[in-house]
Short mmCIF file of C-alpha atoms in Angstrom, two decimals:
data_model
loop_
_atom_site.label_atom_id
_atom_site.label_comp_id
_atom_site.label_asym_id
_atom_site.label_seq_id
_atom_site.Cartn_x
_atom_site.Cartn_y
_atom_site.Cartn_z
CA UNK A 1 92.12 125.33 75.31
CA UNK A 2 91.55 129.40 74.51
CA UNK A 3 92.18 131.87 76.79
CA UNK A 4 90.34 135.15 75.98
CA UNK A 5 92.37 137.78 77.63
CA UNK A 6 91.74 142.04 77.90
CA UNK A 7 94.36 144.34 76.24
CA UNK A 8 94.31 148.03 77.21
CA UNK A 9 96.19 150.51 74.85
CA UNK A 10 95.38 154.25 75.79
CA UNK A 11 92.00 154.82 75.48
CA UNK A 12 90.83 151.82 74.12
CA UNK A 13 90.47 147.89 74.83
CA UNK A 14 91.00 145.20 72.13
CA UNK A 15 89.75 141.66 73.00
CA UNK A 16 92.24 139.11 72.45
CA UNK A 17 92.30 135.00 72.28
CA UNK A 18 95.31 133.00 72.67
CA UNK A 19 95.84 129.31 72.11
CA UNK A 20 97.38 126.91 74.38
CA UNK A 21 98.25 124.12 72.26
CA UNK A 22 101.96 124.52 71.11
CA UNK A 23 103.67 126.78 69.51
CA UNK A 24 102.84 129.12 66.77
CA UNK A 25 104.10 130.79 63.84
CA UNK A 26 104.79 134.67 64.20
CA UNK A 27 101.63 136.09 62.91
CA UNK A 28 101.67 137.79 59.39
CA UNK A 29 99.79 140.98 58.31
CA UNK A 30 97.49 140.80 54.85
CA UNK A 31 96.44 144.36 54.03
CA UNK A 32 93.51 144.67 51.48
CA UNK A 33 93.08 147.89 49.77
CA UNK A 34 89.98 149.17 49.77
CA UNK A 35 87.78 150.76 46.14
CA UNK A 36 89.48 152.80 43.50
CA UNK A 37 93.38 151.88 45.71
CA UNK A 38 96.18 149.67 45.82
CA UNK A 39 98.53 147.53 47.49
CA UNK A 40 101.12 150.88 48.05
CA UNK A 41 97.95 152.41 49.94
CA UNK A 42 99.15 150.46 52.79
CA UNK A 43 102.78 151.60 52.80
CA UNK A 44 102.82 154.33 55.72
CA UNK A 45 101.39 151.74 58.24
CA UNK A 46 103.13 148.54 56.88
CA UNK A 47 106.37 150.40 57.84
CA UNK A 48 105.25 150.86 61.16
CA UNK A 49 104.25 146.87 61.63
CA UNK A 50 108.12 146.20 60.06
CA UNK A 51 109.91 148.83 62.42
CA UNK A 52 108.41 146.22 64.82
CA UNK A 53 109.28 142.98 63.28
CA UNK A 54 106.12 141.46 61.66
CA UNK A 55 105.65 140.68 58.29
CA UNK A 56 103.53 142.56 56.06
CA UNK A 57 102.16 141.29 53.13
CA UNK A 58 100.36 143.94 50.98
CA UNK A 59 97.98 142.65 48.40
CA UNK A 60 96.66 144.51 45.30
CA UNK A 61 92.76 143.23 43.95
CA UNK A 62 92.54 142.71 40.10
CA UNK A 63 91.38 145.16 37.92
CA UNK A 64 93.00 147.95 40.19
CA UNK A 65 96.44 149.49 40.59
CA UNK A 66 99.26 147.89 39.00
CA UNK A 67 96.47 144.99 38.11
CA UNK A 68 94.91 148.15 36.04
CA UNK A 69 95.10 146.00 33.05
CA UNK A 70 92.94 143.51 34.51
CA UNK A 71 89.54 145.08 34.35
CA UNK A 72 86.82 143.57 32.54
CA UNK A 73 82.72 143.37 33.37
CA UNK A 74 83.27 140.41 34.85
CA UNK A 75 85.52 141.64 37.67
CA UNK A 76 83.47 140.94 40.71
CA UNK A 77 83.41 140.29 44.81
CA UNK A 78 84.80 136.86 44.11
CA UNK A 79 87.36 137.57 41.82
CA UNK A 80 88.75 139.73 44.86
CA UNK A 81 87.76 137.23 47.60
CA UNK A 82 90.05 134.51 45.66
CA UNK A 83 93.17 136.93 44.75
CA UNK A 84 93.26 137.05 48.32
CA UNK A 85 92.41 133.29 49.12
CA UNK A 86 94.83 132.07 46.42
CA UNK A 87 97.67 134.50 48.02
CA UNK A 88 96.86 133.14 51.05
CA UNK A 89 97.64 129.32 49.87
CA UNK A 90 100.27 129.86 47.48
CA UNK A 91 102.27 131.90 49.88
CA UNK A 92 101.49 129.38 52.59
CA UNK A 93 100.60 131.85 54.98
CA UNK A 94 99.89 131.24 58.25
CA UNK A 95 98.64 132.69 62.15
CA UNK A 96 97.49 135.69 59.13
CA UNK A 97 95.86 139.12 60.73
CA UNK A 98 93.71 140.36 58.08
CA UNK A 99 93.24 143.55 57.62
CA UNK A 100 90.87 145.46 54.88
CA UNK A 101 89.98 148.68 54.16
CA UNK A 102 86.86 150.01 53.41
CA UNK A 103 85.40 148.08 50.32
CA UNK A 104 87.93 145.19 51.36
CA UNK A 105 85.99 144.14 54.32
CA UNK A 106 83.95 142.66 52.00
CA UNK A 107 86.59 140.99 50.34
CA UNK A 108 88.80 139.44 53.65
CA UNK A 109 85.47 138.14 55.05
CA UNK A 110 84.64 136.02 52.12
CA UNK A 111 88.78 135.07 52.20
CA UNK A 112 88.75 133.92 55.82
CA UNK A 113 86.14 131.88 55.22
CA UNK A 114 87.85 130.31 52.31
CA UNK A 115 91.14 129.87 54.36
CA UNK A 116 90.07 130.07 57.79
CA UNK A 117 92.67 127.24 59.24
CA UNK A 118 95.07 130.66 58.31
CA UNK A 119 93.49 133.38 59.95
CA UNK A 120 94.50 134.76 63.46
CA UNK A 121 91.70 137.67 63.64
CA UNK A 122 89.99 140.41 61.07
CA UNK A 123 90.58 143.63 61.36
CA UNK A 124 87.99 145.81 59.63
CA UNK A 125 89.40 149.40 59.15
CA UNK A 126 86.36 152.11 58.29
CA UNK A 127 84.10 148.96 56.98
CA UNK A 128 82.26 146.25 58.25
CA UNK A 129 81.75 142.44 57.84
CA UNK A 130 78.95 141.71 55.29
CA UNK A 131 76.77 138.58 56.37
CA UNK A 132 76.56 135.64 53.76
CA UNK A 133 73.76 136.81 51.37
CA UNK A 134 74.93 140.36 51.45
CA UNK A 135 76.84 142.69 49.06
CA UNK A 136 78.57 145.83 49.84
CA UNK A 137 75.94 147.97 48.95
CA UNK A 138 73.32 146.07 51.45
CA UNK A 139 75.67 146.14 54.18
CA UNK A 140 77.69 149.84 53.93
CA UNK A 141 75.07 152.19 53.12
CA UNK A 142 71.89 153.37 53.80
CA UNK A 143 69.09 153.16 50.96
CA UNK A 144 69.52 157.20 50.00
CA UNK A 145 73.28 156.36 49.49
CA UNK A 146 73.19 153.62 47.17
CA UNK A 147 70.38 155.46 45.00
CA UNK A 148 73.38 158.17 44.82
CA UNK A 149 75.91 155.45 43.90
CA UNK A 150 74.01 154.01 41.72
CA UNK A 151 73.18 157.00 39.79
CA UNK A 152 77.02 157.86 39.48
CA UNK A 153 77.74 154.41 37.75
CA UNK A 154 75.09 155.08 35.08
CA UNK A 155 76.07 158.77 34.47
CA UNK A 156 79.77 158.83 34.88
CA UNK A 157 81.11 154.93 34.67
CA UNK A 158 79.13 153.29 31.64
CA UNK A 159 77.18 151.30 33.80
CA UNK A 160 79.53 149.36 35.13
CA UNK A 161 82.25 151.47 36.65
CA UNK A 162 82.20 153.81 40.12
CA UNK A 163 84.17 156.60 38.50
CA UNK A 164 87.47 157.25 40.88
CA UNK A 165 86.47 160.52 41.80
CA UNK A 166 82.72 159.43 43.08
CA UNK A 167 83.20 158.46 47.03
CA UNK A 168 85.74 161.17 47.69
CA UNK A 169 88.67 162.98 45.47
CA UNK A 170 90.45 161.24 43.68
CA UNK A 171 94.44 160.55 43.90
CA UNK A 172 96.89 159.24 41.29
CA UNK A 173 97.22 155.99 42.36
CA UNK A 174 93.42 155.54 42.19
CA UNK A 175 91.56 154.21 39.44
CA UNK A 176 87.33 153.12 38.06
CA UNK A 177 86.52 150.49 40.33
CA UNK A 178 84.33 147.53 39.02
CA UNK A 179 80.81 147.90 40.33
CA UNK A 180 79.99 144.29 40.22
CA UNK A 181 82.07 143.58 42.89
CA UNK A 182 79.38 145.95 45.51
CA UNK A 183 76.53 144.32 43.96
CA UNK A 184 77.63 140.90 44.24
CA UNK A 185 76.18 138.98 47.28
CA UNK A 186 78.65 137.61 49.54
CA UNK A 187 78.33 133.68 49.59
CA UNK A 188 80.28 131.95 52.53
CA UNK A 189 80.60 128.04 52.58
CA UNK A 190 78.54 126.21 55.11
CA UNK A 191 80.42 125.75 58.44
CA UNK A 192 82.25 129.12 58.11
CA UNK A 193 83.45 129.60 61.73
CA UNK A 194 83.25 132.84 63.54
CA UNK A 195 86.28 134.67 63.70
CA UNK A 196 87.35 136.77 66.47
CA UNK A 197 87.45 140.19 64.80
CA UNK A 198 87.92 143.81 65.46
CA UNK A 199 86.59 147.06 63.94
CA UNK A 200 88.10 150.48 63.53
CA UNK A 201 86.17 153.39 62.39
CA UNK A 202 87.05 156.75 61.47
CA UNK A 203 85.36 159.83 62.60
CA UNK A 204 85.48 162.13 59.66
CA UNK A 205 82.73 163.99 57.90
CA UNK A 206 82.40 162.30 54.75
CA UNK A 207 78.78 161.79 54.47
CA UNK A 208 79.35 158.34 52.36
CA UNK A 209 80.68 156.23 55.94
CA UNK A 210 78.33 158.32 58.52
CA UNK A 211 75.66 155.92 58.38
CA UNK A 212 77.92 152.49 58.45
CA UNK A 213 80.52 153.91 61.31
CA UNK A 214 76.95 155.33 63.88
CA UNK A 215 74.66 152.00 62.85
CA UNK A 216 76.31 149.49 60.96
CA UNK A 217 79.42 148.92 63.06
CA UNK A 218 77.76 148.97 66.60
CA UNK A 219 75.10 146.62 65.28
CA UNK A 220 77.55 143.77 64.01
CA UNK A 221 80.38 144.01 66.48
CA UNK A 222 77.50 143.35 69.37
CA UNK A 223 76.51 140.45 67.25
CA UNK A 224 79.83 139.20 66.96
CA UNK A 225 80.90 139.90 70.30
CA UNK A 226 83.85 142.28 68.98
CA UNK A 227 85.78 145.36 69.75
CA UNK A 228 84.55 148.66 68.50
CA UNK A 229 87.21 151.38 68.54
CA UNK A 230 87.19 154.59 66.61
CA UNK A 231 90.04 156.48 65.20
CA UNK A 232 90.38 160.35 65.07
CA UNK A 233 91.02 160.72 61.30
CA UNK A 234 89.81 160.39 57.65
CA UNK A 235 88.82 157.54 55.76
CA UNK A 236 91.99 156.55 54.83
CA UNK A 237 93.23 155.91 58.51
CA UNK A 238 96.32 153.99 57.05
CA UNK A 239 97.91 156.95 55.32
CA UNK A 240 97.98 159.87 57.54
CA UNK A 241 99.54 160.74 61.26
CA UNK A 242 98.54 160.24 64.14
CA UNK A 243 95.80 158.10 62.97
CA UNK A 244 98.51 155.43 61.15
CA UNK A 245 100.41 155.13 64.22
CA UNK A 246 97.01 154.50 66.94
CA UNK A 247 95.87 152.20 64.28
CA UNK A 248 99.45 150.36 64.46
CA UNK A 249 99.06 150.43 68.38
CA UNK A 250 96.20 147.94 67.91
CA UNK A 251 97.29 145.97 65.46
CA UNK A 252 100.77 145.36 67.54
CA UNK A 253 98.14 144.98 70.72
CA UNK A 254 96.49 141.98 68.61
CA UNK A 255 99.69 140.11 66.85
CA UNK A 256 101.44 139.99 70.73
CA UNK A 257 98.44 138.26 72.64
#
């Protein structure tokens, strides 16, 4: 039997579900970097989640940092969607909150829905869930936006890269991500169920997220019956105080109820 309970932290509310059948394991965190990043991305709020005694599993997609080496053409959505799947299994993970970042919505929707006896809730942090039939580029931006990507791959990635500089500037630990993997259409498996779920959005300038944090994100948490919550802070709301530590607050908030 569930029992949907209200959590209020501050300012904002996150919607909760608990099960009444047993016990549980303690739930894990999977963090899913987001385009051009890495696992270490995660580091400044994984620290956080430990100082409170949850795991924290931190997850780097192939073809990207230390999995540089990786990159080929063929590096795509589901490439991603199954290094996360497969981590998921051969770990043996369990009561998992999974969390992605930006491009790696995308990728921990079409995970859950490979795993979803493992998943506990999705947390989408400056993204949104793509519907099955979707790719990143359909469900993120707007159609000016993805002329501009689009022109950035052919003059400054060969066609088939989204040079590291392109969204925003670039960092070290950033590197060319594969654009197959935001043209590829998400496919989920018949009888994916619907996942309780959460969004986080930023409120930063950065013209490239405007149009999925004001119409994307109000559109699909209403149709999912989620939480909405936004997050004074940049992009990268994982990296930098006090963002890290609000966005810790409800992440605690959802592995204790």
């Amino acid at each position: 039997m569930a029992v949907a309970a209200l959590l209020s932290l501050g300012n904002f509310t996150v919607a909760q579900t608990a099960t009444q059948q047993g016990s549980v394991s303690k739930p894990v965190f999977v963090m899913v970097h987001g385009t051009f990043q890495w696992a270490g991305q995660y580091e400044p709020l994984s620290i956080l989640l430990r100082d409170e005694g949850f795991e924290v599993v931190e997850l780097t997609l192939t073809g990207l940092g230390e999995k540089e080496h990786l990159l080929s053409k063929e590096t795509g959505l589901s490439t991603h969607v199954f290094d996360v799947s497969n981590a998921l299994s051969w770990r043996d993970l369990d009561n998992v909150i999974l969390v992605g970042h930006s491009y790696g919505g995308t990728v921990i929707t079409g995970a859950a829905a490979e795993q979803p006896d493992r998943i506990k809730h999705l947390v989408y942090l400056d993204t949104v869930p793509a519907d099955d039939g979707e790719s990143l580029m359909t469900s993120f931006f707007d159609a000016a936006t993805r002329d501009e990507v689009d022109a950035m791959v052919e003059k400054d990635g060969d066609g088939w890269l989204i040079p590291k500089d392109g969204l925003r500037e670039a960092l070290p630990t950033m590197r060319p991500h594969p654009f197959k993997s935001y043209t590829d259409r998400l496919a989920l498996p018949d009888g994916t169920p619907d996942f309780p779920g959460t969004i986080i959005v930023a409120n930063d300038s950065n013209p490239f997220f405007q149009y999925m944090r004001a119409v994307e994100a109000p559109a699909r948490v209403e149709k999912r019956g989620w939480n909405l919550i936004t997050v004074e802070g940049p992009h990268q709301l994982m990296e930098v105080s006090p963002a890290k530590e609000t966005v810790a607050e409800i992440l605690l908030a959802i592995a204790r109820n």
